[in-house]
Tab-separated table of C-alpha atoms in Angstrom:
chain	number	residue	atom	x	y	z
A	66	MET	CA	118.164	218.155	91.846
A	67	ASN	CA	121.206	218.882	89.697
A	68	ARG	CA	122.971	215.808	88.404
A	69	LYS	CA	126.751	216.132	88.207
A	70	ILE	CA	128.031	215.498	84.689
A	71	ASP	CA	130.673	212.805	84.444
A	72	TYR	CA	132.766	214.239	81.599
A	73	LYS	CA	134.990	211.153	81.333
A	74	LYS	CA	131.940	208.932	80.848
A	75	LEU	CA	130.424	211.421	78.412
A	76	ALA	CA	133.626	211.539	76.324
A	77	LEU	CA	133.825	207.733	76.301
A	78	ASN	CA	130.216	207.507	75.160
A	79	ILE	CA	130.804	210.007	72.359
A	80	VAL	CA	133.831	208.005	71.158
A	81	VAL	CA	131.848	204.735	71.293
A	82	TYR	CA	128.944	206.211	69.299
A	83	ILE	CA	131.319	207.717	66.712
A	84	ILE	CA	133.040	204.316	66.272
A	85	ILE	CA	129.647	202.622	65.856
A	86	ILE	CA	128.308	205.162	63.345
A	87	VAL	CA	131.496	205.410	61.248
A	88	GLY	CA	132.111	201.655	61.508
A	89	TYR	CA	128.547	200.859	60.503
A	90	LEU	CA	128.596	203.225	57.536
A	91	PHE	CA	131.899	201.761	56.379
A	92	LEU	CA	131.382	198.045	57.073
A	93	TYR	CA	127.733	197.614	56.206
A	94	SER	CA	127.393	200.079	53.338
A	95	PRO	CA	126.007	198.488	50.136
A	96	TYR	CA	128.937	200.110	48.319
A	97	ASN	CA	131.469	198.159	50.414
A	98	LYS	CA	132.518	195.213	48.249
A	99	ASP	CA	133.486	193.228	51.383
A	100	ASN	CA	129.974	193.490	52.790
A	101	LYS	CA	129.004	189.823	52.673
A	102	SER	CA	126.455	188.102	54.832
A	103	GLU	CA	128.925	185.430	56.016
A	104	SER	CA	129.519	187.130	59.355
A	105	SER	CA	126.611	185.697	61.302
A	106	SER	CA	127.198	182.133	60.130
A	107	LYS	CA	130.851	182.468	61.136
A	108	THR	CA	129.777	183.687	64.576
A	109	GLU	CA	127.393	180.779	64.963
A	110	PHE	CA	130.263	178.415	64.153
A	111	ILE	CA	132.326	179.877	66.985
A	112	TYR	CA	129.424	179.563	69.427
A	113	GLN	CA	128.794	175.954	68.443
A	114	GLN	CA	132.370	175.168	69.455
A	115	PHE	CA	132.019	176.430	73.025
B	215	MET	CA	117.266	183.593	65.406
B	216	LEU	CA	120.158	183.429	67.869
B	217	PRO	CA	120.474	186.091	70.590
B	218	PHE	CA	122.592	189.155	69.686
B	219	THR	CA	123.391	188.066	66.129
B	220	GLY	CA	121.227	190.463	64.107
B	221	TYR	CA	118.968	193.531	64.059
B	222	SER	CA	115.794	191.502	64.512
B	223	PHE	CA	116.901	190.251	67.921
B	224	PHE	CA	117.220	193.806	69.223
B	225	VAL	CA	113.684	194.593	68.056
B	226	VAL	CA	112.385	191.503	69.928
B	227	ALA	CA	114.450	192.464	73.018
B	228	ALA	CA	113.065	196.041	72.967
B	229	VAL	CA	109.489	194.703	72.850
B	230	ALA	CA	110.299	192.308	75.754
B	231	ILE	CA	111.655	195.180	77.904
B	232	LEU	CA	108.592	197.292	77.087
B	233	LEU	CA	106.285	194.426	78.115
B	234	LEU	CA	108.226	193.954	81.360
B	235	TYR	CA	107.806	197.653	82.252
B	236	ILE	CA	104.095	197.524	81.340
B	237	VAL	CA	103.610	194.532	83.688
B	238	LYS	CA	105.632	196.273	86.416
B	239	PHE	CA	103.575	199.474	86.388
B	240	THR	CA	100.189	197.865	85.663
B	241	PHE	CA	100.022	195.040	88.196
B	242	LYS	CA	102.647	195.993	90.844
B	243	LYS	CA	102.797	192.409	92.137
B	244	ARG	CA	106.202	191.101	93.171
B	245	ASP	CA	105.452	187.444	92.344
B	246	LEU	CA	104.544	188.341	88.810
B	247	TYR	CA	108.154	189.194	87.992
B	248	GLU	CA	109.282	185.550	87.953
B	249	TYR	CA	106.425	184.525	85.634
B	250	THR	CA	106.953	187.540	83.362
B	251	ILE	CA	110.643	186.698	82.902
B	252	LEU	CA	109.782	183.045	82.313
B	253	GLY	CA	107.011	184.004	79.875
B	254	LEU	CA	109.314	186.289	77.887
B	255	SER	CA	112.070	183.638	77.748
B	256	LEU	CA	109.549	180.977	76.713
B	257	ILE	CA	108.138	183.180	73.938
B	258	PHE	CA	111.664	183.747	72.611
B	259	THR	CA	112.597	180.063	72.894
B	260	ILE	CA	109.426	178.752	71.244
B	261	PHE	CA	108.959	181.332	68.491
B	262	PHE	CA	112.472	182.549	67.685
B	263	PHE	CA	115.192	180.174	68.990
B	264	PRO	CA	116.180	177.353	66.624
B	265	LYS	CA	115.009	173.850	67.661
B	266	PRO	CA	112.780	174.847	70.603
B	267	VAL	CA	111.481	171.295	71.054
B	268	HIS	CA	115.050	169.991	71.467
B	269	ILE	CA	115.914	172.511	74.161
B	270	LEU	CA	112.685	171.946	76.124
B	271	VAL	CA	112.924	168.144	75.877
B	272	PHE	CA	116.549	168.294	77.054
B	273	ILE	CA	115.603	170.436	80.070
B	274	GLY	CA	112.767	168.012	80.856
B	275	TYR	CA	115.221	165.103	80.664
B	276	ALA	CA	117.720	166.971	82.877
B	277	TYR	CA	115.038	167.714	85.485
B	278	LEU	CA	113.953	164.072	85.518
B	279	MET	CA	117.550	162.845	85.940
B	280	HIS	CA	118.161	165.426	88.659
B	281	TYR	CA	115.061	164.315	90.569
B	282	LEU	CA	115.885	160.634	90.105
B	283	PHE	CA	119.514	160.785	91.236
B	284	ILE	CA	119.088	163.293	94.073
B	285	TYR	CA	115.772	162.246	95.632
B	286	LYS	CA	115.288	158.603	94.603
B	287	VAL	CA	118.697	156.934	94.101
B	288	LYS	CA	120.330	159.102	96.834
B	289	ILE	CA	123.899	157.840	96.254
B	290	LYS	CA	126.745	160.003	97.531
B	291	ASN	CA	128.827	159.596	94.383
B	292	LYS	CA	127.617	162.249	91.918
B	293	LEU	CA	129.525	160.881	88.904
B	294	PRO	CA	126.764	158.542	87.577
B	295	GLY	CA	124.299	161.444	87.760
B	296	VAL	CA	126.694	163.817	85.989
B	297	ILE	CA	127.220	161.220	83.233
B	298	ALA	CA	123.435	160.753	82.861
B	299	LEU	CA	122.891	164.526	82.667
B	300	THR	CA	125.634	165.084	80.116
B	301	LEU	CA	124.907	161.952	78.060
B	302	PRO	CA	123.030	163.819	75.276
B	303	MET	CA	125.935	166.272	74.977
B	304	ILE	CA	128.507	163.441	75.013
B	305	LEU	CA	126.607	161.685	72.203
B	306	VAL	CA	126.435	164.884	70.141
B	307	LYS	CA	130.198	165.450	70.532
B	308	ALA	CA	130.996	161.782	69.829
B	309	PHE	CA	128.789	161.467	66.751
B	310	VAL	CA	130.073	164.659	65.139
B	311	ILE	CA	133.553	163.148	64.591
B	312	SER	CA	132.585	160.616	61.948
B	313	PRO	CA	130.915	161.773	58.694
B	314	GLU	CA	128.525	158.775	58.853
B	315	THR	CA	127.198	159.692	62.299
B	316	SER	CA	127.444	163.495	62.012
B	317	LYS	CA	123.869	163.595	60.675
B	318	ILE	CA	122.639	162.008	63.930
B	319	SER	CA	124.708	164.546	65.860
B	320	SER	CA	123.196	167.535	64.046
B	321	ALA	CA	119.708	166.031	64.429
B	322	ILE	CA	119.906	165.835	68.233
B	323	SER	CA	122.141	168.872	68.782
B	324	PHE	CA	120.951	172.441	69.391
B	325	ALA	CA	122.651	175.824	69.891
B	326	GLY	CA	123.682	176.371	73.504
B	327	LEU	CA	123.723	172.671	74.456
B	328	SER	CA	127.175	172.883	76.113
B	329	TYR	CA	126.192	175.929	78.161
B	330	ILE	CA	122.938	174.459	79.380
B	331	ALA	CA	124.891	171.288	80.265
B	332	PHE	CA	127.332	173.381	82.363
B	333	ARG	CA	124.447	174.847	84.315
B	334	ILE	CA	122.443	171.644	84.859
B	335	VAL	CA	125.615	169.953	86.142
B	336	HIS	CA	126.348	172.720	88.658
B	337	ILE	CA	122.783	172.626	90.029
B	338	PHE	CA	123.071	168.835	90.336
B	339	ILE	CA	126.464	168.890	92.096
B	340	GLU	CA	125.301	171.552	94.570
B	341	SER	CA	122.059	169.705	95.433
B	342	THR	CA	121.638	167.212	98.270
B	343	PRO	CA	118.719	164.891	99.191
B	344	ASN	CA	118.067	167.111	102.239
B	345	ASP	CA	117.330	170.144	100.021
B	346	LYS	CA	113.781	171.096	99.110
B	347	PRO	CA	112.749	169.520	95.779
B	348	LEU	CA	113.895	171.667	92.878
B	349	ASN	CA	111.141	174.010	91.674
B	350	PRO	CA	110.578	173.192	87.955
B	351	VAL	CA	109.492	176.781	87.182
B	352	LYS	CA	112.681	178.233	88.680
B	353	TYR	CA	114.774	175.534	86.988
B	354	LEU	CA	113.300	176.287	83.563
B	355	ASN	CA	113.500	180.047	84.127
B	356	PHE	CA	117.202	179.836	84.965
B	357	LEU	CA	118.091	177.565	82.056
B	358	ILE	CA	116.241	179.380	79.260
B	359	PHE	CA	116.887	182.980	80.375
B	360	THR	CA	117.378	184.478	76.900
B	361	PRO	CA	120.446	186.747	77.408
B	362	THR	CA	122.585	183.852	78.679
B	363	VAL	CA	121.014	180.842	76.964
B	364	LEU	CA	123.483	180.546	74.109
B	365	ILE	CA	127.038	181.071	75.370
B	366	GLY	CA	126.787	182.474	78.848
B	367	PRO	CA	128.133	184.158	80.905
B	368	ILE	CA	127.644	181.009	82.990
B	369	ASP	CA	125.428	182.201	85.820
B	370	ARG	CA	124.801	180.290	89.086
B	371	TYR	CA	121.335	179.069	90.057
B	372	LYS	CA	121.291	180.514	93.607
B	373	ARG	CA	122.588	183.884	92.438
B	374	PHE	CA	120.017	184.029	89.628
B	375	ASP	CA	117.253	183.015	92.025
B	376	SER	CA	118.177	185.787	94.489
B	377	ASP	CA	117.683	188.315	91.662
B	378	ILE	CA	114.340	186.725	90.805
B	379	LYS	CA	113.243	186.921	94.466
B	380	ARG	CA	113.741	190.690	94.663
B	381	GLY	CA	111.036	191.007	92.010
B	382	PHE	CA	110.631	194.212	90.019
B	383	ALA	CA	113.050	196.075	92.341
B	384	GLY	CA	115.858	195.348	89.879
B	385	VAL	CA	113.863	196.820	86.991
B	386	ASN	CA	114.501	200.538	87.310
B	387	SER	CA	115.979	203.552	85.519
B	388	GLU	CA	119.533	202.915	86.847
B	389	SER	CA	119.610	199.316	85.649
B	390	PHE	CA	118.073	200.409	82.325
B	391	GLU	CA	120.766	203.062	81.807
B	392	ALA	CA	123.613	200.737	82.846
B	393	GLY	CA	122.212	197.978	80.646
B	394	LEU	CA	121.850	200.241	77.628
B	395	GLN	CA	125.437	201.421	78.031
B	396	LEU	CA	126.688	197.823	78.103
B	397	ILE	CA	124.643	196.907	75.038
B	398	VAL	CA	126.077	199.869	73.111
B	399	PHE	CA	129.568	198.835	74.238
B	400	GLY	CA	128.871	195.271	73.126
B	401	ILE	CA	127.578	196.425	69.729
B	402	MET	CA	130.811	198.340	69.178
B	403	HIS	CA	132.917	195.297	70.100
B	404	LYS	CA	130.981	192.642	68.216
B	405	PHE	CA	129.473	194.307	65.164
B	406	ILE	CA	132.135	196.918	64.414
B	407	LEU	CA	135.543	195.991	65.860
B	408	ALA	CA	135.273	192.177	65.638
B	409	GLU	CA	133.740	192.428	62.171
B	410	ALA	CA	136.550	194.746	61.019
B	411	VAL	CA	139.216	192.396	62.448
B	412	SER	CA	137.498	189.440	60.781
B	413	ARG	CA	137.292	191.062	57.339
B	414	TYR	CA	140.529	193.010	57.137
B	415	TRP	CA	142.909	191.011	59.307
B	416	LEU	CA	141.764	187.455	60.049
B	417	ASN	CA	140.467	186.611	56.586
B	418	ALA	CA	142.687	188.931	54.567
B	419	ASP	CA	144.990	187.284	52.027
B	420	ILE	CA	148.553	188.015	53.029
B	421	SER	CA	151.054	186.418	50.721
B	422	THR	CA	153.909	185.679	53.082
B	423	SER	CA	155.490	182.435	54.194
B	424	GLU	CA	153.254	179.834	55.838
B	425	VAL	CA	154.834	180.362	59.271
B	426	LEU	CA	154.416	184.155	59.190
B	427	SER	CA	150.919	183.824	57.798
B	428	SER	CA	149.995	181.439	60.657
B	429	LEU	CA	151.521	183.767	63.229
B	430	ASN	CA	149.498	186.660	61.811
B	431	GLU	CA	146.341	184.532	61.845
B	432	MET	CA	147.015	183.465	65.442
B	433	TYR	CA	147.028	187.058	66.723
B	434	ALA	CA	144.105	188.029	64.492
B	435	TYR	CA	142.011	185.126	65.789
B	436	TYR	CA	142.797	185.983	69.411
B	437	PHE	CA	141.668	189.607	68.932
B	438	TYR	CA	138.654	188.532	66.887
B	439	LEU	CA	137.536	185.949	69.487
B	440	TYR	CA	137.993	188.426	72.319
B	441	LEU	CA	136.121	191.266	70.585
B	442	ASP	CA	133.298	189.006	69.430
B	443	PHE	CA	132.893	187.098	72.683
B	444	ALA	CA	133.445	190.066	75.031
B	445	GLY	CA	130.979	192.061	72.916
B	446	TYR	CA	128.430	189.273	73.159
B	447	SER	CA	128.962	188.981	76.926
B	448	ALA	CA	128.598	192.761	77.430
B	449	MET	CA	125.303	192.710	75.522
B	450	ALA	CA	124.096	189.686	77.528
B	451	ILE	CA	124.954	191.430	80.814
B	452	GLY	CA	123.352	194.656	79.542
B	453	LEU	CA	120.093	193.003	78.494
B	454	GLY	CA	120.102	191.008	81.747
B	455	LYS	CA	120.362	194.284	83.701
B	456	MET	CA	117.494	195.814	81.736
B	457	LEU	CA	115.413	192.744	82.610
B	458	GLY	CA	116.412	193.037	86.285
B	459	ILE	CA	118.996	190.222	86.429
B	460	ASP	CA	122.644	190.976	87.326
B	461	VAL	CA	124.438	188.517	85.045
B	462	PRO	CA	128.093	188.086	86.232
B	463	ILE	CA	130.915	189.728	84.277
B	464	ASN	CA	132.873	187.538	81.897
B	465	PHE	CA	135.840	189.568	80.608
B	466	ASN	CA	138.314	191.930	82.236
B	467	LYS	CA	141.256	192.960	80.023
B	468	PRO	CA	142.545	189.419	79.326
B	469	PHE	CA	145.501	190.776	77.327
B	470	LEU	CA	146.986	192.012	80.620
B	471	ALA	CA	146.929	188.559	82.266
B	472	ARG	CA	150.240	187.784	83.992
B	473	ASN	CA	149.898	184.012	84.210
B	474	PRO	CA	147.524	181.201	83.121
B	475	GLN	CA	145.485	181.392	86.344
B	476	ASP	CA	145.139	185.144	85.949
B	477	PHE	CA	144.077	184.595	82.314
B	478	TRP	CA	141.067	182.487	83.386
B	479	ARG	CA	140.094	185.180	85.863
B	480	ARG	CA	139.993	187.677	82.986
B	481	PHE	CA	138.991	185.712	79.866
B	482	HIS	CA	135.608	183.974	80.085
B	483	LYS	CA	135.789	184.342	83.867
B	484	THR	CA	132.546	182.459	84.524
B	485	LEU	CA	133.980	179.403	82.750
B	486	GLY	CA	137.209	179.747	84.781
B	487	ASP	CA	135.173	179.846	88.011
B	488	PHE	CA	133.100	176.882	86.860
B	489	LEU	CA	136.226	174.849	86.061
B	490	ASN	CA	137.702	175.694	89.459
B	491	ASP	CA	134.579	174.787	91.445
B	492	PHE	CA	133.307	171.752	89.570
B	493	PHE	CA	136.379	170.213	87.905
B	494	PHE	CA	139.528	171.235	89.809
B	495	LYS	CA	138.280	171.081	93.417
B	496	PRO	CA	136.582	167.641	93.151
B	497	LEU	CA	139.625	166.249	91.295
B	498	TYR	CA	141.985	167.674	93.925
B	499	MET	CA	139.853	166.181	96.711
B	500	PHE	CA	139.873	162.848	94.878
B	501	PHE	CA	143.686	162.857	94.620
B	502	SER	CA	143.987	163.970	98.271
B	503	ARG	CA	142.254	160.753	99.334
B	504	LYS	CA	144.844	158.628	97.514
B	505	LYS	CA	147.496	157.275	99.910
B	506	ARG	CA	150.331	157.512	97.396
B	507	LEU	CA	149.669	161.204	96.740
B	508	LYS	CA	149.123	162.307	100.331
B	509	LYS	CA	152.714	163.442	100.777
B	510	ARG	CA	153.022	164.928	97.285
B	511	PRO	CA	150.918	168.119	97.219
B	512	LEU	CA	152.524	169.478	94.034
B	513	LEU	CA	151.773	166.297	92.087
B	514	ARG	CA	148.194	166.364	93.395
B	515	GLN	CA	147.688	169.972	92.340
B	516	ASN	CA	149.334	169.507	88.957
B	517	SER	CA	147.404	166.331	88.156
B	518	ALA	CA	144.107	168.050	89.046
B	519	LEU	CA	145.076	171.128	87.005
B	520	PHE	CA	146.030	169.162	83.913
B	521	LEU	CA	142.919	166.971	84.032
B	522	THR	CA	140.704	170.042	84.564
B	523	PHE	CA	141.857	171.648	81.335
B	524	LEU	CA	141.864	168.359	79.455
B	525	LEU	CA	138.228	167.888	80.496
B	526	MET	CA	137.521	171.455	79.382
B	527	GLY	CA	138.920	170.557	75.955
B	528	LEU	CA	136.775	167.418	75.822
B	529	TRP	CA	133.707	169.414	76.870
B	530	ASN	CA	134.144	171.518	73.726
B	531	GLY	CA	134.287	168.391	71.572
B	532	PHE	CA	136.260	165.248	70.891
B	533	SER	CA	138.201	166.719	67.942
B	534	LYS	CA	141.963	166.778	68.278
B	535	HIS	CA	142.219	170.589	68.169
B	536	PHE	CA	139.948	170.912	71.237
B	537	ILE	CA	141.813	168.194	73.144
B	538	ILE	CA	145.277	169.557	72.316
B	539	SER	CA	144.192	173.106	73.131
B	540	GLY	CA	142.823	171.979	76.526
B	541	ALA	CA	145.959	169.927	77.222
B	542	LEU	CA	148.128	172.948	76.387
B	543	PHE	CA	146.221	175.135	78.851
B	544	GLY	CA	146.718	172.334	81.375
B	545	ILE	CA	150.484	172.246	80.731
B	546	TYR	CA	150.753	176.060	81.085
B	547	SER	CA	148.876	175.927	84.389
B	548	LEU	CA	150.915	173.115	85.871
B	549	LEU	CA	154.184	174.760	84.801
B	550	TYR	CA	153.112	178.020	86.438
B	551	ASN	CA	151.903	176.165	89.541
B	552	THR	CA	155.278	174.380	89.809
B	553	TYR	CA	157.058	177.746	89.452
B	554	VAL	CA	154.954	179.284	92.276
B	555	TYR	CA	155.544	176.198	94.454
B	556	ARG	CA	159.314	176.296	93.913
B	557	CYS	CA	159.412	180.056	94.591
B	558	LYS	CA	157.552	179.582	97.881
B	559	LYS	CA	159.877	176.765	98.912
B	560	ALA	CA	163.073	178.603	97.956
B	561	ARG	CA	161.690	181.928	99.310
B	562	LYS	CA	162.898	183.687	96.182
B	563	ASP	CA	161.958	184.012	92.517
B	564	VAL	CA	163.591	180.920	91.020
B	565	VAL	CA	163.284	182.165	87.418
B	566	PHE	CA	163.586	185.965	87.462
B	567	GLY	CA	165.806	186.312	90.556
B	568	ASN	CA	166.216	189.954	91.559
B	569	MET	CA	165.016	191.391	88.270
B	570	ASN	CA	163.062	194.675	88.356
B	571	PRO	CA	159.414	193.784	89.271
B	572	LYS	CA	158.044	196.022	86.495
B	573	LEU	CA	160.170	194.203	83.927
B	574	VAL	CA	159.019	190.844	85.365
B	575	THR	CA	155.406	191.984	84.925
B	576	VAL	CA	156.016	193.007	81.299
B	577	ILE	CA	157.745	189.698	80.511
B	578	SER	CA	154.968	187.731	82.265
B	579	ILE	CA	152.255	189.542	80.290
B	580	PHE	CA	154.152	188.977	77.026
B	581	ILE	CA	154.603	185.243	77.679
B	582	THR	CA	150.983	184.731	78.826
B	583	PHE	CA	149.634	186.687	75.865
B	584	ASN	CA	151.538	184.577	73.339
B	585	ILE	CA	150.966	181.147	74.862
B	586	THR	CA	147.230	181.756	75.324
B	587	ALA	CA	146.961	183.119	71.779
B	588	PHE	CA	148.632	179.920	70.556
B	589	SER	CA	146.251	177.656	72.507
B	590	LEU	CA	143.200	179.529	71.268
B	591	TYR	CA	144.568	179.349	67.723
B	592	ILE	CA	144.738	175.556	68.031
B	593	PHE	CA	141.246	175.606	69.563
B	594	SER	CA	139.982	177.443	66.462
B	595	GLY	CA	140.957	174.512	64.229
B	596	ARG	CA	142.792	176.921	61.908
B	597	PHE	CA	146.314	175.830	62.874
B	598	PRO	CA	147.729	174.452	59.597
B	599	PHE	CA	150.327	172.087	61.073
B	600	LEU	CA	147.873	169.862	62.948
């Protein structure tokens, strides 16, 4: 059975994956001087508050 | 390890999904689904979640209190039971204020305490002595379900149980695909967008005046909180779907909210629903029974609204920024409620008159966006003038 391609969903997925890949390479690269491991502890602090 | 906070969690989650599919196709027994989900959640709680003994002891205590107040004491007034159930959380929040007692607070506290407290309270309020005794396996399964254990979305016991009862039917290729999509969406929100906002906007040094700097931080925090929390919620819903549980949605474009009530239907919706069902409605009923308030419906509604949000602030903690933030949300809600009441009575818009409806919508969104951002900024404890 042929599955109809949802082009809108496909385009959205492509954009999401591009953002993740580019964002990851930029934010978490060892060459990025702002790449500190404080993020998770900051997140935990927010969750403790709720 | 907390859920959805690092790579290792996703590895554990992938193994859990694989195990669930292996059990599904190997044994093909419907009843096994409940025990598989419980087993997976227990493994995560005991071996990976911080302070597993605390969480299990607290659930044991909650079950005991539930049983005692519903089936033994059998009093109609639920308040003593609610106080008994939330006592550990109240102590944690009370002890954290003073530096001398904060060590006791951190010793008895554990991640997700507030959220588990929300859920044990709702099960308690909805139970009656005529109900069948609460099944401890189902109770534990609901409370420690890994995707929602830490910060929600706040699911409801009966809804969760209906998903459990359908067995492995909810574990299929469609739910896997939908779940994966939500997890990817959540990863983008939490690990990329929220992280970028945090590094390059929220925590960036901008040398302007204190007022402008605070204003900038207020907007940055709002976007950061939304991206982080909505991302977390999307991943929780996604993983829930992959495990066969339809966790309720928690966010729906909160920046487009037109009024405070609309905001709580869009931002952390499950908390908004919880507040409405278990804080606002009982308070409103309580005020309705008071003779003096019988002929004053607006005062009844506004009092219940204000107290609901004040209690929400207190639930977060007894620090002044939580209390003021809750009180502010209460003031916004009662002001909006008064506006709606006056409009209904006057049969016209008492503030905007005959203004173009589209313009009214834009103004409403702008006002709601800014006042909610301000309240959340106070909630964050970052507001420098407090």
